[in-house]
PDB file of C-alpha atoms in Angstrom:
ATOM      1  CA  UNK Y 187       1.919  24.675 -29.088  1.00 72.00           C
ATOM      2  CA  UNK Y 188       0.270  25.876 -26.369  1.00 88.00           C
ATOM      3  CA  UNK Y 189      -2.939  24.183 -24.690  1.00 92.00           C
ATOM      4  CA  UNK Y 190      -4.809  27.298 -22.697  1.00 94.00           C
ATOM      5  CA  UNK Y 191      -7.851  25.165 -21.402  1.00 94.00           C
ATOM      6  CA  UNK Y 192      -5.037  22.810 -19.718  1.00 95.00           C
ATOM      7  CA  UNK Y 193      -3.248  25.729 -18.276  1.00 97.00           C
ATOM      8  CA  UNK Y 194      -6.046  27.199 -17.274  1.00 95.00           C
ATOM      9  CA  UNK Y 195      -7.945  24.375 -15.514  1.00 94.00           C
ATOM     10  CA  UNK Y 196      -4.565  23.519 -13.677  1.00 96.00           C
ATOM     11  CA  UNK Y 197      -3.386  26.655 -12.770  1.00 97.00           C
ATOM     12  CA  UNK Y 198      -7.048  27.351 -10.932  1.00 94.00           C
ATOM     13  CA  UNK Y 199      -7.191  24.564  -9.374  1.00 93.00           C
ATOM     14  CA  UNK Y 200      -3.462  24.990  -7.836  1.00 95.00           C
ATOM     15  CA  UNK Y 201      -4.460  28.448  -7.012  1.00 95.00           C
ATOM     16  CA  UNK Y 202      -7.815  27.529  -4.744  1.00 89.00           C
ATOM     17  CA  UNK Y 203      -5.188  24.617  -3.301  1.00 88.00           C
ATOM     18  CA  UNK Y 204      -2.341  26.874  -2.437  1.00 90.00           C
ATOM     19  CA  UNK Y 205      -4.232  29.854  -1.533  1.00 86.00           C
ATOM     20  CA  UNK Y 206      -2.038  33.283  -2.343  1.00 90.00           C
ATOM     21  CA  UNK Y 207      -4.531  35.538  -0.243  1.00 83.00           C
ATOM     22  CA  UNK Y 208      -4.649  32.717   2.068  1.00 78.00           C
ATOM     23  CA  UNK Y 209      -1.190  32.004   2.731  1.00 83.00           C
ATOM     24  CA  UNK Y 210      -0.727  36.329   3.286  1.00 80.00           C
ATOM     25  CA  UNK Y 211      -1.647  36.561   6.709  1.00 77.00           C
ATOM     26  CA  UNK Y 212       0.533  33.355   7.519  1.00 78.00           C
ATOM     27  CA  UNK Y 213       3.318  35.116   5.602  1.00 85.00           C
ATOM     28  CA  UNK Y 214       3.197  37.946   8.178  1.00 79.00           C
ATOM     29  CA  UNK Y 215       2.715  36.046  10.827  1.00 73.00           C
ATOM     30  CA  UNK Y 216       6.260  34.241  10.012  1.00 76.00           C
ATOM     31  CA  UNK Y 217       7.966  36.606   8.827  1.00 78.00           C
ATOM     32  CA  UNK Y 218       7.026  39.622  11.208  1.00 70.00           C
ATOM     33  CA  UNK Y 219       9.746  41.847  13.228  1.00 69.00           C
ATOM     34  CA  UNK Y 220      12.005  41.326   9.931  1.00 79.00           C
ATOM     35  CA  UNK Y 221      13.150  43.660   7.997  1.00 81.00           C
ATOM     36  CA  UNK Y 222      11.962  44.165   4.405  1.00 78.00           C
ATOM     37  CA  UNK Y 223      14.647  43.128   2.712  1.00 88.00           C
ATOM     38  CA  UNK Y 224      14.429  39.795   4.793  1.00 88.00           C
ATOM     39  CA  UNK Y 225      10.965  39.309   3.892  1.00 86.00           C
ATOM     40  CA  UNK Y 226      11.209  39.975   0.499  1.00 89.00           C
ATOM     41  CA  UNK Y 227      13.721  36.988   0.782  1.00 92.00           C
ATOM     42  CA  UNK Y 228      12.390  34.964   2.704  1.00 93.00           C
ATOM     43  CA  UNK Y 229       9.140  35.168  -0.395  1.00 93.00           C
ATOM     44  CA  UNK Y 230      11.712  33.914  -2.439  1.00 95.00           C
ATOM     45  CA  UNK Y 231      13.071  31.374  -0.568  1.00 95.00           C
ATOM     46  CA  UNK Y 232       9.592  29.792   0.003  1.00 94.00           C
ATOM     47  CA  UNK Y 233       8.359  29.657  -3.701  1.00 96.00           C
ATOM     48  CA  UNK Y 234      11.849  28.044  -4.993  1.00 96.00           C
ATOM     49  CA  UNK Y 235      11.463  25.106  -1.995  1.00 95.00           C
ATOM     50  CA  UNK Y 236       7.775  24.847  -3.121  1.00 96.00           C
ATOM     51  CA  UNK Y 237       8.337  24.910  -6.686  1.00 96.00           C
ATOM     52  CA  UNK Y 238      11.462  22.198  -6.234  1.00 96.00           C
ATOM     53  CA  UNK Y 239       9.495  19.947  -4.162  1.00 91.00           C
ATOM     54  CA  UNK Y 240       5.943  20.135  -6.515  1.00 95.00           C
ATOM     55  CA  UNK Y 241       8.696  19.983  -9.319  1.00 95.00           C
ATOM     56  CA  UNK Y 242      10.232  16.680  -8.266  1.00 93.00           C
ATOM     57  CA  UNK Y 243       7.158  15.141  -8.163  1.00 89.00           C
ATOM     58  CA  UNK Y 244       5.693  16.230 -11.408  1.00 93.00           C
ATOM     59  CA  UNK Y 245       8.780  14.580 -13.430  1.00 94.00           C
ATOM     60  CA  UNK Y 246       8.943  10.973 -10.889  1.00 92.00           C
ATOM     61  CA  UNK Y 247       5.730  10.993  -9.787  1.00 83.00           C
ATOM     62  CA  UNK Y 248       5.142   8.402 -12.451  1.00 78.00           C
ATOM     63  CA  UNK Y 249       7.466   6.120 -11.435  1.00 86.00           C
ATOM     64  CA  UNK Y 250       6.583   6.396  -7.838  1.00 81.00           C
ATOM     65  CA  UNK Y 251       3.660   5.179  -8.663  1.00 78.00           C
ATOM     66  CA  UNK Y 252       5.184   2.737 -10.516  1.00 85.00           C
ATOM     67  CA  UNK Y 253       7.336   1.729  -7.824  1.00 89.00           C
ATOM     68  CA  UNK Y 254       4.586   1.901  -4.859  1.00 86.00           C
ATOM     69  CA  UNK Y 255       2.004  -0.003  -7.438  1.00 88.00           C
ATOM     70  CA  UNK Y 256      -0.569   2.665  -6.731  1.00 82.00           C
ATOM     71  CA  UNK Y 257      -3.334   2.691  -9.659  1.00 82.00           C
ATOM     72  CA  UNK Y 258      -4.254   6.267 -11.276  1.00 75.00           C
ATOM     73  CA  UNK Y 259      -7.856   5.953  -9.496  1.00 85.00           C
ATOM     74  CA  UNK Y 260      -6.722   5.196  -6.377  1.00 85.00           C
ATOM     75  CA  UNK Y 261      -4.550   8.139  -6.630  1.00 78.00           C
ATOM     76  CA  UNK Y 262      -7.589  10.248  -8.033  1.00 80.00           C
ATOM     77  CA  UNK Y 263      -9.457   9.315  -4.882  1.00 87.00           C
ATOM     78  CA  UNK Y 264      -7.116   9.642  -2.534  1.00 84.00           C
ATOM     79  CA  UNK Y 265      -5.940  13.412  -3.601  1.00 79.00           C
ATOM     80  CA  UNK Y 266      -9.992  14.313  -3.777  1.00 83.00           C
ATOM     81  CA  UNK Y 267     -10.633  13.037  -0.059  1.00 88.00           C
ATOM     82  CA  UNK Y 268      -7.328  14.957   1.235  1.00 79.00           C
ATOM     83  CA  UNK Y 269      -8.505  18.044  -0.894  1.00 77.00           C
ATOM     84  CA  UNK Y 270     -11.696  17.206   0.246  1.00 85.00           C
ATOM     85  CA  UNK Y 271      -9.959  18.105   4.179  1.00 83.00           C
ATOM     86  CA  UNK Y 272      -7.815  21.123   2.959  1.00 75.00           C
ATOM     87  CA  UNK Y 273     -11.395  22.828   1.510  1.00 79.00           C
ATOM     88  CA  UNK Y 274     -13.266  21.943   5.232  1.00 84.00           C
ATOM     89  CA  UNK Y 275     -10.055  23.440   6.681  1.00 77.00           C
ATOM     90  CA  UNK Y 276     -10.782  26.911   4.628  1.00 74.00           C
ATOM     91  CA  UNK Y 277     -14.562  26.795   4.675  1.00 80.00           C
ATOM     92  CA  UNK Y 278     -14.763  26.797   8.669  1.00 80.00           C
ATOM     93  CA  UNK Y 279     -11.154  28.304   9.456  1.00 68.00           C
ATOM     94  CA  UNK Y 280      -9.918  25.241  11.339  1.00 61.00           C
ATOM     95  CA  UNK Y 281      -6.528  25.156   9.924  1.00 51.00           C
ATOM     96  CA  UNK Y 282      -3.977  25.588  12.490  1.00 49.00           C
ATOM     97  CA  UNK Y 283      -1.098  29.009  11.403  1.00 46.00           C
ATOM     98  CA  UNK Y 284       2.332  27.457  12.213  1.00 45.00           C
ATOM     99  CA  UNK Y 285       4.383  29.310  14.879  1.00 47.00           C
ATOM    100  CA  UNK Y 286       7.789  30.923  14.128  1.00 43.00           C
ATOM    101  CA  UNK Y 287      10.760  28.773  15.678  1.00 44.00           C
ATOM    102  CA  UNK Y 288      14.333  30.151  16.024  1.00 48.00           C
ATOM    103  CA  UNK Y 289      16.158  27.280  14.871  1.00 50.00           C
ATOM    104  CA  UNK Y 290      13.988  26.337  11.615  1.00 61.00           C
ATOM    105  CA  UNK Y 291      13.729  29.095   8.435  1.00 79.00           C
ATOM    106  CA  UNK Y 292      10.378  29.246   8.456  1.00 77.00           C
ATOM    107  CA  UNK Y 293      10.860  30.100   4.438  1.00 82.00           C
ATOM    108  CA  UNK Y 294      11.868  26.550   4.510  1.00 85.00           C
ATOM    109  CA  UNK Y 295       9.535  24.549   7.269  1.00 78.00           C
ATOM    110  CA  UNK Y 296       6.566  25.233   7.003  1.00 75.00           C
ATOM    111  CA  UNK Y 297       5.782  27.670   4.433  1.00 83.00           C
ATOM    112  CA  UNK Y 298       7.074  26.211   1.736  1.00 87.00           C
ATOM    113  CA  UNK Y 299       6.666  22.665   2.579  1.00 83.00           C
ATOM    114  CA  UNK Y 300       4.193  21.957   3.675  1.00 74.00           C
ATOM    115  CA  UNK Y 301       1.723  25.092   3.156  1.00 80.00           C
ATOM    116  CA  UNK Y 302       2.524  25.713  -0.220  1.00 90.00           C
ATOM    117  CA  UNK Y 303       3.591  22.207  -1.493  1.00 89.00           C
ATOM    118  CA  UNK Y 304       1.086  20.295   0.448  1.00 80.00           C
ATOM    119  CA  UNK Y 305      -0.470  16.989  -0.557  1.00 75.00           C
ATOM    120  CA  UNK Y 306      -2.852  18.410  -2.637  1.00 81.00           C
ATOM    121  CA  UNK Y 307      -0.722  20.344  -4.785  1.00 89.00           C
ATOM    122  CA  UNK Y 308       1.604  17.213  -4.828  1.00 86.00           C
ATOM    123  CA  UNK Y 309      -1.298  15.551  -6.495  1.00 84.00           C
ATOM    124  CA  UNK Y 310      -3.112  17.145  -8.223  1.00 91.00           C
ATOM    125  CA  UNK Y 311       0.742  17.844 -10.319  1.00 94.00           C
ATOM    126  CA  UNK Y 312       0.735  14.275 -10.620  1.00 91.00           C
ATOM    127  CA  UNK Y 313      -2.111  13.814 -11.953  1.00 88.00           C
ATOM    128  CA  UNK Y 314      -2.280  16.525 -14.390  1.00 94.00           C
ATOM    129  CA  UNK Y 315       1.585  15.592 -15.554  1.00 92.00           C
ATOM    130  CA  UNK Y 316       0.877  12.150 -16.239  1.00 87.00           C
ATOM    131  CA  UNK Y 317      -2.334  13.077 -18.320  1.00 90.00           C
ATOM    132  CA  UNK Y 318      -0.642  15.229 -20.579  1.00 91.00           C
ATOM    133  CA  UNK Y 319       0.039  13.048 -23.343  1.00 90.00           C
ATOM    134  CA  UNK Y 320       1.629  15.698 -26.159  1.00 92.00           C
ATOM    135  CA  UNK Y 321       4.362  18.511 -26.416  1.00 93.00           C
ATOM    136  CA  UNK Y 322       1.565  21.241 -25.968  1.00 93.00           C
ATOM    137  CA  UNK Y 323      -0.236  19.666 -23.155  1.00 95.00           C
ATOM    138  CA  UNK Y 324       2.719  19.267 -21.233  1.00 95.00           C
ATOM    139  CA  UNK Y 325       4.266  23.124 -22.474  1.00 96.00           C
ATOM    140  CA  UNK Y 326       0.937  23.902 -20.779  1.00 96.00           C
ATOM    141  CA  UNK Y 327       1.023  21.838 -17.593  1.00 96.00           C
ATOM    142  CA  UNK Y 328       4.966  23.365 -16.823  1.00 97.00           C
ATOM    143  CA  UNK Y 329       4.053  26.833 -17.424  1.00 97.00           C
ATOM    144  CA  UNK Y 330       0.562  26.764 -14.977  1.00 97.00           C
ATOM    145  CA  UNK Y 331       2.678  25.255 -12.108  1.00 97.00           C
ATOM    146  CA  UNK Y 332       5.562  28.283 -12.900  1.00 98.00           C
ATOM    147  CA  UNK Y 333       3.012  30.882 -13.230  1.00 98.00           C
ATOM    148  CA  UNK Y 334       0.696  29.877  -9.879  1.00 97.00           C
ATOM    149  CA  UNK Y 335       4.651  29.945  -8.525  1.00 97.00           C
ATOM    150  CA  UNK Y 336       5.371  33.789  -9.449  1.00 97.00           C
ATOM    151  CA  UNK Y 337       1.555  34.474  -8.283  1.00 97.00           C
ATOM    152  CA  UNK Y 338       2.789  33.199  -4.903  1.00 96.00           C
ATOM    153  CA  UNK Y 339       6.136  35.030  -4.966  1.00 96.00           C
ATOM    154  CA  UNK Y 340       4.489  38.306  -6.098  1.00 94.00           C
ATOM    155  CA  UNK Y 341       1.546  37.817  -3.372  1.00 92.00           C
ATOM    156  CA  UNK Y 342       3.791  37.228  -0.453  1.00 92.00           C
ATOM    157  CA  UNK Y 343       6.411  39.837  -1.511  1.00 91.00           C
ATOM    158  CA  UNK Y 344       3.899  42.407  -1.767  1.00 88.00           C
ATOM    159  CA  UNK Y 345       1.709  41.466   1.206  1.00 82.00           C
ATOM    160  CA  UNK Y 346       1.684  44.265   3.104  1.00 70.00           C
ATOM    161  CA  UNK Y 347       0.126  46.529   0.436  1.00 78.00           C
ATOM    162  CA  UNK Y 348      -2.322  43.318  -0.217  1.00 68.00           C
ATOM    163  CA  UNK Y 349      -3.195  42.833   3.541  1.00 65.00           C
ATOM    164  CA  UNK Y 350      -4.135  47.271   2.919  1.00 68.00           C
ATOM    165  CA  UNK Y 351      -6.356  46.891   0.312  1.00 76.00           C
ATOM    166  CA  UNK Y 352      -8.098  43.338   1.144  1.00 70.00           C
ATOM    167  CA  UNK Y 353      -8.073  43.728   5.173  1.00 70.00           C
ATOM    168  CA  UNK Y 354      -8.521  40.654   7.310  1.00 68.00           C
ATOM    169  CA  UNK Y 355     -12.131  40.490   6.453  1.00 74.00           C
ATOM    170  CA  UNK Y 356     -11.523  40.344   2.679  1.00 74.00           C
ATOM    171  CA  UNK Y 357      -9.116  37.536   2.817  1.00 68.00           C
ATOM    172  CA  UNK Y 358     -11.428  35.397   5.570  1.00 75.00           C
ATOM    173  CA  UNK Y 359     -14.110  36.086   2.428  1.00 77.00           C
ATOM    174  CA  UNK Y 360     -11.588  35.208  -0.068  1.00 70.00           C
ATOM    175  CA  UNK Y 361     -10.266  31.610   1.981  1.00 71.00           C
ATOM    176  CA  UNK Y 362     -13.717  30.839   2.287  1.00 79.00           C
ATOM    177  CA  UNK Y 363     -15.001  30.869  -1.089  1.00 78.00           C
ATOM    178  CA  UNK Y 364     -11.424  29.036  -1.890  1.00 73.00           C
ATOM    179  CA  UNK Y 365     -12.894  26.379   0.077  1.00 78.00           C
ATOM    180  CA  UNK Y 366     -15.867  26.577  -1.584  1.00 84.00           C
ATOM    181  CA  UNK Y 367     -14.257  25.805  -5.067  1.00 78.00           C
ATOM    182  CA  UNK Y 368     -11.725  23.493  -3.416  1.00 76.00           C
ATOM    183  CA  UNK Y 369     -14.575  21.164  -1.901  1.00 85.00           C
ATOM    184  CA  UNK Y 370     -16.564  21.151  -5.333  1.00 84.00           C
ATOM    185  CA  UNK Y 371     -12.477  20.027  -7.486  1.00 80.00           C
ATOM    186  CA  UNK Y 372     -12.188  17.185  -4.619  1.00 83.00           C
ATOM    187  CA  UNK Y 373     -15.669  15.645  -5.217  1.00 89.00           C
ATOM    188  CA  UNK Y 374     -15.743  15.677  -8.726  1.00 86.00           C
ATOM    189  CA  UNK Y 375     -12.374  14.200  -8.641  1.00 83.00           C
ATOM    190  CA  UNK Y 376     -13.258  11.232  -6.499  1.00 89.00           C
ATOM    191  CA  UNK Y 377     -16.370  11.146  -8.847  1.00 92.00           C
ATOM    192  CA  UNK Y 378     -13.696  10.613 -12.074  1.00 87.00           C
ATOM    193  CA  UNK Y 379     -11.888   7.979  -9.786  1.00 86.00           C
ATOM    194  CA  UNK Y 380     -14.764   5.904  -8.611  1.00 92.00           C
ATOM    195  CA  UNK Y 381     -16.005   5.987 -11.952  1.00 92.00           C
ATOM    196  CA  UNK Y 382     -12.559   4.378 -13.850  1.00 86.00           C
ATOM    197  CA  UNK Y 383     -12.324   1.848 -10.776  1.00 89.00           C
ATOM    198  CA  UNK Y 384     -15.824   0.574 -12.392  1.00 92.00           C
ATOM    199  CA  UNK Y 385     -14.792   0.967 -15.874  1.00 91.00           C
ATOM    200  CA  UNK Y 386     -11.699  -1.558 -15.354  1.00 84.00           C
ATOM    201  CA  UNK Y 387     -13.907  -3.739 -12.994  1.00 70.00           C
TER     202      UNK Y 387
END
C-alpha cells in the first residue's frame, strides 16, 4: 500500500521548495558562535516547528478552504505564482538571509517558519493531501513530507562537513538549479489551474 510515483513527485518538489543545501549556509549563519551540541539542537528544533506547522495544514487545510471558500484552482494558481517568486529568489540570489536576534530562537523564527515551512511548502501539502483520494496515496503523501523532514534534520545537523565537501560555490550551483526546477513546478502548476478554471466555466 504504498504509491512511490506520489512520494516521489511530492517529496521532489518539497525538496527544490525547501532547499536542504540551500537552507545550510543560513543554518550557519544562525546558529554560528554555538556550540555543537546547541546546533545539533537547534537542527532539531527547526524541523519539528516546520514539520508541525506543514503538518497542521496538511490535515485542515481542507476545511480552511472550506471555511475561506477558496476553490482548488484558485489555490493551484496562487501557490504556482508564489513558487513562481521563491524560484526568481534562488535563480538570481535575491533572497534576503535573516539576521540572528537575541530575544527570538532563531530555531523557531525564522528558520523553521518561515524558511522551511514557507507558503510554498504550505501549499503545495495542501494540494497534494487533498488529492490523495485512497489509503496508499495518502501512506505515500505522509511519508514524503516525513522523509524531506529527516533530509532537512540530517542536512542542517551535519552542515559543517556538507558546507566541506560542497563549498560556497557548490551550493550557489546547487540553489540555482533549485530555482531552475522550482520555476518550471510553479508554471506548470498555474497551467493545471487555469486549465480546471476553464473546465468548470
Amino acid at each position: 500500500m504504498f504509491d512511490a510515483a506520489v512520494f516521489g513527485s511530492l517529496f521532489l518538489t518539497l525538496f527544490v521548495i525547501m532547499d536542504p543545501p540551500g537552507i545550510t549556509p543560513i543554518f550557519l549563519a544562525l546558529t554560528s558562535g554555538r556550540p555543537g551540541k546547541v546546533q545539533k539542537r537547534m537542527a532539531l528544533q527547526a524541523v519539528c516547528v516546520a514539520g508541525g506547522v506543514i503538518a497542521v495544514f496538511g490535515l485542515l487545510g481542507h476545511r480552511i478552504l472550506n471555511y475561506l471558500h477558496v476553490s482548488v484552482p484558485a489555490l493551484m494558481i496562487a501557490g504556482g505564482l508564489l513558487l513562481l517568486l521563491i524560484a526568481l529568489d534562488l535563480l538570481t540570489g535575491k533572497s534576503d538571509e535573516p539576521k540572528q536576534t537575541k530575544d527570538v530562537n532563531a530555531a523557531l523564527v525564522p528558520l523553521g517558519m518561515p524558511l522551511l515551512a514557507g507558503p510554498g511548502a504550505i501549499v503545495s501539502v495542501i494540494l497534494a493531501v487533498q488529492k490523495a483520494d485512497s489509503v496508499a496515496t495518502q501512506v505515500s503523501v505522509w511519508s514524503a513530507i516525513v522523509a524531506i523532514h529527516v533530509v532537512l534534520w540530517l542536512v542542517m545537523r551535519y552542515s559543517l562537513l556538507i558546507i566541506r565537501v560542497i563549498k560556497d560555490g557548490g551550493v550557489v550551483l546547487v540553489t540555482r538549479l533549485a530555482g531552475m526546477m522550482l520555476s518550471a513546478i510553479a508554471v506548470q502548476q498555474i497551467i493545471n489551474g487555469v486549465t480546471q478554471v476553464i473546465r468548470g466555466a
